[in-house]
PDB file of C-alpha atoms in Angstrom:
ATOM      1  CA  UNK A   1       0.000   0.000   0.000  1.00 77.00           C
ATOM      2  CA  UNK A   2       1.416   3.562  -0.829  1.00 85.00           C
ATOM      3  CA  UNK A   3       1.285   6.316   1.607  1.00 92.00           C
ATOM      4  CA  UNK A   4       0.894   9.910   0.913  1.00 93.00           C
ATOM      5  CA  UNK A   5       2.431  12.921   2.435  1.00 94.00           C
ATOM      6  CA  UNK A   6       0.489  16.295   2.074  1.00 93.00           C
ATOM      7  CA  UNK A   7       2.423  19.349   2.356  1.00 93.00           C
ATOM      8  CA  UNK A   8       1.560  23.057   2.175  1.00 90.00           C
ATOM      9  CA  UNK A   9       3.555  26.288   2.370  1.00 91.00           C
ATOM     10  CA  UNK A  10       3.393  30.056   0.696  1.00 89.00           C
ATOM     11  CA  UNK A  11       4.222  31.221  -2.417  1.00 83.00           C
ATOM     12  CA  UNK A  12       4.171  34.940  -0.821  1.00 85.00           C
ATOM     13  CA  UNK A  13       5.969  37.003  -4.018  1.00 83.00           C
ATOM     14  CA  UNK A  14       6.821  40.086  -1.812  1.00 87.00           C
ATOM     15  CA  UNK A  15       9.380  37.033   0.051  1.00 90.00           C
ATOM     16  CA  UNK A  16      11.650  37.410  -3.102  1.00 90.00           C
ATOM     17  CA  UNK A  17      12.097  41.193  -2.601  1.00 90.00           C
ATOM     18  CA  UNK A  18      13.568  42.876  -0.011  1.00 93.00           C
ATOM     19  CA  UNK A  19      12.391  44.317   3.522  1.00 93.00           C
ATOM     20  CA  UNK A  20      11.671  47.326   2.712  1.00 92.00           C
ATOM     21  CA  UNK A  21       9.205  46.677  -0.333  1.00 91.00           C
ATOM     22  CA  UNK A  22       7.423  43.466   1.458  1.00 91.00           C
ATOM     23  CA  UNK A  23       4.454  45.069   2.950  1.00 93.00           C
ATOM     24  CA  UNK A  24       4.434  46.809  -0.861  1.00 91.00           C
ATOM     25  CA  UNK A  25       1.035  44.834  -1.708  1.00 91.00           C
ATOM     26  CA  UNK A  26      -0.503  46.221   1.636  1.00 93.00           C
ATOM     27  CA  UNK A  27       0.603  50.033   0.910  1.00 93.00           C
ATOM     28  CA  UNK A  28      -1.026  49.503  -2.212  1.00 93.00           C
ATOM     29  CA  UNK A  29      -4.078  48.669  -0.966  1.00 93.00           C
ATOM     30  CA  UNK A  30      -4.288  51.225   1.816  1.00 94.00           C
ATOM     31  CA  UNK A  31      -3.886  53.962  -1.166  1.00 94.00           C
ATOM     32  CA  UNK A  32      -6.803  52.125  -3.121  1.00 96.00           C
ATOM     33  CA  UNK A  33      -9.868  54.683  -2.957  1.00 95.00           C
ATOM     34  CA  UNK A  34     -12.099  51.705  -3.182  1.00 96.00           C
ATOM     35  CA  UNK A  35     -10.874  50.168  -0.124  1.00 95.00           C
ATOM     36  CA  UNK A  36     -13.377  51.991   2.412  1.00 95.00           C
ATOM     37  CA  UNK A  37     -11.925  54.476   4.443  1.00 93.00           C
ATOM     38  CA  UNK A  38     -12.599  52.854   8.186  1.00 93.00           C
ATOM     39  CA  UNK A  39     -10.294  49.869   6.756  1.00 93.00           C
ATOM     40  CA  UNK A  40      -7.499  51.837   5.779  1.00 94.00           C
ATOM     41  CA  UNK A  41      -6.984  53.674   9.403  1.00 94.00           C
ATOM     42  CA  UNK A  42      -4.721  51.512  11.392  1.00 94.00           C
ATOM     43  CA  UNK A  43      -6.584  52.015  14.647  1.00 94.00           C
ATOM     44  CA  UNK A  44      -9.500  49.865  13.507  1.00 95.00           C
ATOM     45  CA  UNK A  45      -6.970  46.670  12.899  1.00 96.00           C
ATOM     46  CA  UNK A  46      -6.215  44.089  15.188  1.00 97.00           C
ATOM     47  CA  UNK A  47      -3.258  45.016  17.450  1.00 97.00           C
ATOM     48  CA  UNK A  48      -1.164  42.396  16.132  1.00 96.00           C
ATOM     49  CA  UNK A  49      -1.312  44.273  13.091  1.00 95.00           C
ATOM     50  CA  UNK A  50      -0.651  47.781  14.068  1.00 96.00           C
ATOM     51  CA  UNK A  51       2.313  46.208  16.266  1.00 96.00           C
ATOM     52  CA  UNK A  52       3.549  44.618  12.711  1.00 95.00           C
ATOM     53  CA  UNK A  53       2.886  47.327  10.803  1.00 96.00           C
ATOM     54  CA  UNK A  54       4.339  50.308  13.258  1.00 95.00           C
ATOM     55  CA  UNK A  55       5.672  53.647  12.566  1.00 95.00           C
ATOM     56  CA  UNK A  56       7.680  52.741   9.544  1.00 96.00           C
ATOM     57  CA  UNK A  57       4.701  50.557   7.642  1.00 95.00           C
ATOM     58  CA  UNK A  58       6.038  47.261   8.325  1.00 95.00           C
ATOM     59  CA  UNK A  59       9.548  47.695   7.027  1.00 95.00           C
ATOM     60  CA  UNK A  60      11.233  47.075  10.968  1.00 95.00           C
ATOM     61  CA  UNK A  61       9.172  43.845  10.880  1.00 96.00           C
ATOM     62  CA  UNK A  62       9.766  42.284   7.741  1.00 95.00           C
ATOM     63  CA  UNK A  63      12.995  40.759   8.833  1.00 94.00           C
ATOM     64  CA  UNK A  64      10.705  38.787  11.892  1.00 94.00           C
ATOM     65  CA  UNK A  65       8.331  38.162   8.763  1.00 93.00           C
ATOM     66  CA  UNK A  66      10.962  36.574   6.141  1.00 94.00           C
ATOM     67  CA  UNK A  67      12.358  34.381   8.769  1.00 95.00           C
ATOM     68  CA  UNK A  68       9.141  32.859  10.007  1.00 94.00           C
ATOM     69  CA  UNK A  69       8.284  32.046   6.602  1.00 94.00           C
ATOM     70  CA  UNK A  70      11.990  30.384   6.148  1.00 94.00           C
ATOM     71  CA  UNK A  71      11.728  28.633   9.464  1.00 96.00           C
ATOM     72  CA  UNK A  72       8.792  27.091   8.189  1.00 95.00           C
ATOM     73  CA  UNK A  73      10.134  26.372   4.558  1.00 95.00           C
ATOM     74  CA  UNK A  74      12.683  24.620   6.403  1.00 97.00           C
ATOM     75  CA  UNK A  75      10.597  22.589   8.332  1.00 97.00           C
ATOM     76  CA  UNK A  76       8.569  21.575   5.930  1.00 96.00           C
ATOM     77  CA  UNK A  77      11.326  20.484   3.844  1.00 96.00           C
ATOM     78  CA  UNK A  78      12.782  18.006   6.685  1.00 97.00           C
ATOM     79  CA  UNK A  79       9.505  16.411   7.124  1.00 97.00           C
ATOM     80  CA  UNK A  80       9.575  15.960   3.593  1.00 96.00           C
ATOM     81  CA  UNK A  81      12.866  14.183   3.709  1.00 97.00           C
ATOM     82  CA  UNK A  82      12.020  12.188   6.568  1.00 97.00           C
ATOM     83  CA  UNK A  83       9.373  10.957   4.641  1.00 97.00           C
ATOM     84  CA  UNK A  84      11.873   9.555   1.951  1.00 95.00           C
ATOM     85  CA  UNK A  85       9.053   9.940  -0.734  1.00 95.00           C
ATOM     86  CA  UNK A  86       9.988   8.118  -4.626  1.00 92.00           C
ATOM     87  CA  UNK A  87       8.432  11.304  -6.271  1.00 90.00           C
ATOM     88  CA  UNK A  88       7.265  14.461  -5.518  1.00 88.00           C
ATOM     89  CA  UNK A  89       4.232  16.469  -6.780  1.00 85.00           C
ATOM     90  CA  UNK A  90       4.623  20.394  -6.767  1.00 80.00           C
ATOM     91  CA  UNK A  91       2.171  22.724  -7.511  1.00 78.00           C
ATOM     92  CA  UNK A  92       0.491  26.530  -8.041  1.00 74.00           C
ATOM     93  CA  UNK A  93      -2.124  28.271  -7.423  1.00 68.00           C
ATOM     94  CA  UNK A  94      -1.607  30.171 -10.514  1.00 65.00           C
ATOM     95  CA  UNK A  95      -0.274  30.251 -14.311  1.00 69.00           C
ATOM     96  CA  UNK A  96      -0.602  33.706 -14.947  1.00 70.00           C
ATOM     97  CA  UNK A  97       3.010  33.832 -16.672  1.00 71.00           C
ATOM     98  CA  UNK A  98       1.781  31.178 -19.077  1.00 75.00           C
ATOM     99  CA  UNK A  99      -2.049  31.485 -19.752  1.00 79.00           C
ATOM    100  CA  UNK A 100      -4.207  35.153 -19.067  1.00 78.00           C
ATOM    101  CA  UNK A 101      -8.014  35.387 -18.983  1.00 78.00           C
ATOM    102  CA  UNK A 102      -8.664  34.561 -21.836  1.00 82.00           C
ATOM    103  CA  UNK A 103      -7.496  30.721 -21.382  1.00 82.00           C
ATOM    104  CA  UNK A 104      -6.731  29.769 -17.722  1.00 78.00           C
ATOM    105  CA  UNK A 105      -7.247  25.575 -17.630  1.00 81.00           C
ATOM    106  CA  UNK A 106      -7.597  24.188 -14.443  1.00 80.00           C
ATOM    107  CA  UNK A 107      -4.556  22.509 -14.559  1.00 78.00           C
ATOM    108  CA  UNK A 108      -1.732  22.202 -16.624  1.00 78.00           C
ATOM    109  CA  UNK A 109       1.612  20.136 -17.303  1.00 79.00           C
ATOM    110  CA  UNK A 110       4.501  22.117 -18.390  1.00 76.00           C
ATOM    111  CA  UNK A 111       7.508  20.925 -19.809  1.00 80.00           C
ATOM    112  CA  UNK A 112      10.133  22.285 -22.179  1.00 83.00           C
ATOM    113  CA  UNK A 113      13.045  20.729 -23.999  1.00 88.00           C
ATOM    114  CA  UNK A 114      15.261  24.095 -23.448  1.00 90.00           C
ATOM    115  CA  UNK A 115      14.275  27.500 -20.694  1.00 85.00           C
ATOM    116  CA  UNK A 116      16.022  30.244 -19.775  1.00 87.00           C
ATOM    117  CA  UNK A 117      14.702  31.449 -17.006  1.00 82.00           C
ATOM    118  CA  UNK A 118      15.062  35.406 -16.331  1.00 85.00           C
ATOM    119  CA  UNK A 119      12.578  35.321 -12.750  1.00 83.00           C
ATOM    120  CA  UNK A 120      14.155  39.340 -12.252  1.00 87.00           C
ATOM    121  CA  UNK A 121      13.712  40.739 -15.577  1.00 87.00           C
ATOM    122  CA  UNK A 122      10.265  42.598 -15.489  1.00 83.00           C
ATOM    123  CA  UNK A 123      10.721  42.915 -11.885  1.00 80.00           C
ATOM    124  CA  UNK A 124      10.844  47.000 -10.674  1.00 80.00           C
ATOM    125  CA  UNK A 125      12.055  47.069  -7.546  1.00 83.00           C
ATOM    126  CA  UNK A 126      14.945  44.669  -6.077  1.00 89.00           C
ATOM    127  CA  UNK A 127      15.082  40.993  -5.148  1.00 91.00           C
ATOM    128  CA  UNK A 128      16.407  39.915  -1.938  1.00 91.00           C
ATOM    129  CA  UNK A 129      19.042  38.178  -3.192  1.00 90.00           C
ATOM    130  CA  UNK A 130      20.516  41.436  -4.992  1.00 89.00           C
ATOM    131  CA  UNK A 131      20.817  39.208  -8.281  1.00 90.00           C
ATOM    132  CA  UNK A 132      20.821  41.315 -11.852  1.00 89.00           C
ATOM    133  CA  UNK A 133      17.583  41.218 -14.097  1.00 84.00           C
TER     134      UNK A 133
END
């Protein structure tokens, strides 16, 4: 009988730039006029929040952020090799860089022969890893 390992983690993209642009999706929403007004004040968030998000909008915390989310990356990865598995399946929740709305399948196999992969070259702001476009 086979057994089966279930594993889960993030695929947060503000974790492949740096510290000071990872709460970047969240200033962007608090400067969205159709986000209602009430939401965007930081006194009606959960303290938690407000702690996180401070006087600098999150950039002191992202640090504590990044290395939660590696703790946990690297957690899940020794589970994974405890389990000795013969294959692994990966997956997305998302193809956007190979399908748009007009065709999005619900799932999809991709392989190529030959890639180059260029993950930094449409990117505007830095990665965290300082690496060229």
């Amino acid at each position: 009988m086979a057994e089966l390992m279930l594993a889960g983690v993030t695929h947060y993209p503000p974790l492949a730039g740096t510290d000071d642009d990872m709460a970047g999706i969240h200033r962007r929403m608090l400067a969205d006029p159709d986000v209602p007004e009430a939401e965007r004040d930081p006194a009606s968030w959960p303290a938690e929040q407000r702690a996180e998000w401070g006087e600098d909008q999150a950039r002191s915390s992202a640090s504590t952020h990044r290395r939660s989310l590696r703790d946990g990356f690297t957690r899940i990865r020794a589970e994974i090799e405890a389990f000795e598995p013969d294959a692994v399946l990966i997956w997305g929740d998302d193809q956007y860089e190979n399908f748009r709305e007009d065709l999005i399948p619900p799932y999809a196999i991709l392989a190529y022969d030959d890639l180059v992969a260029r993950p930094w070259a449409e990117r505007r702001s830095p990665n965290a890893w300082r690496e060229p476009a």
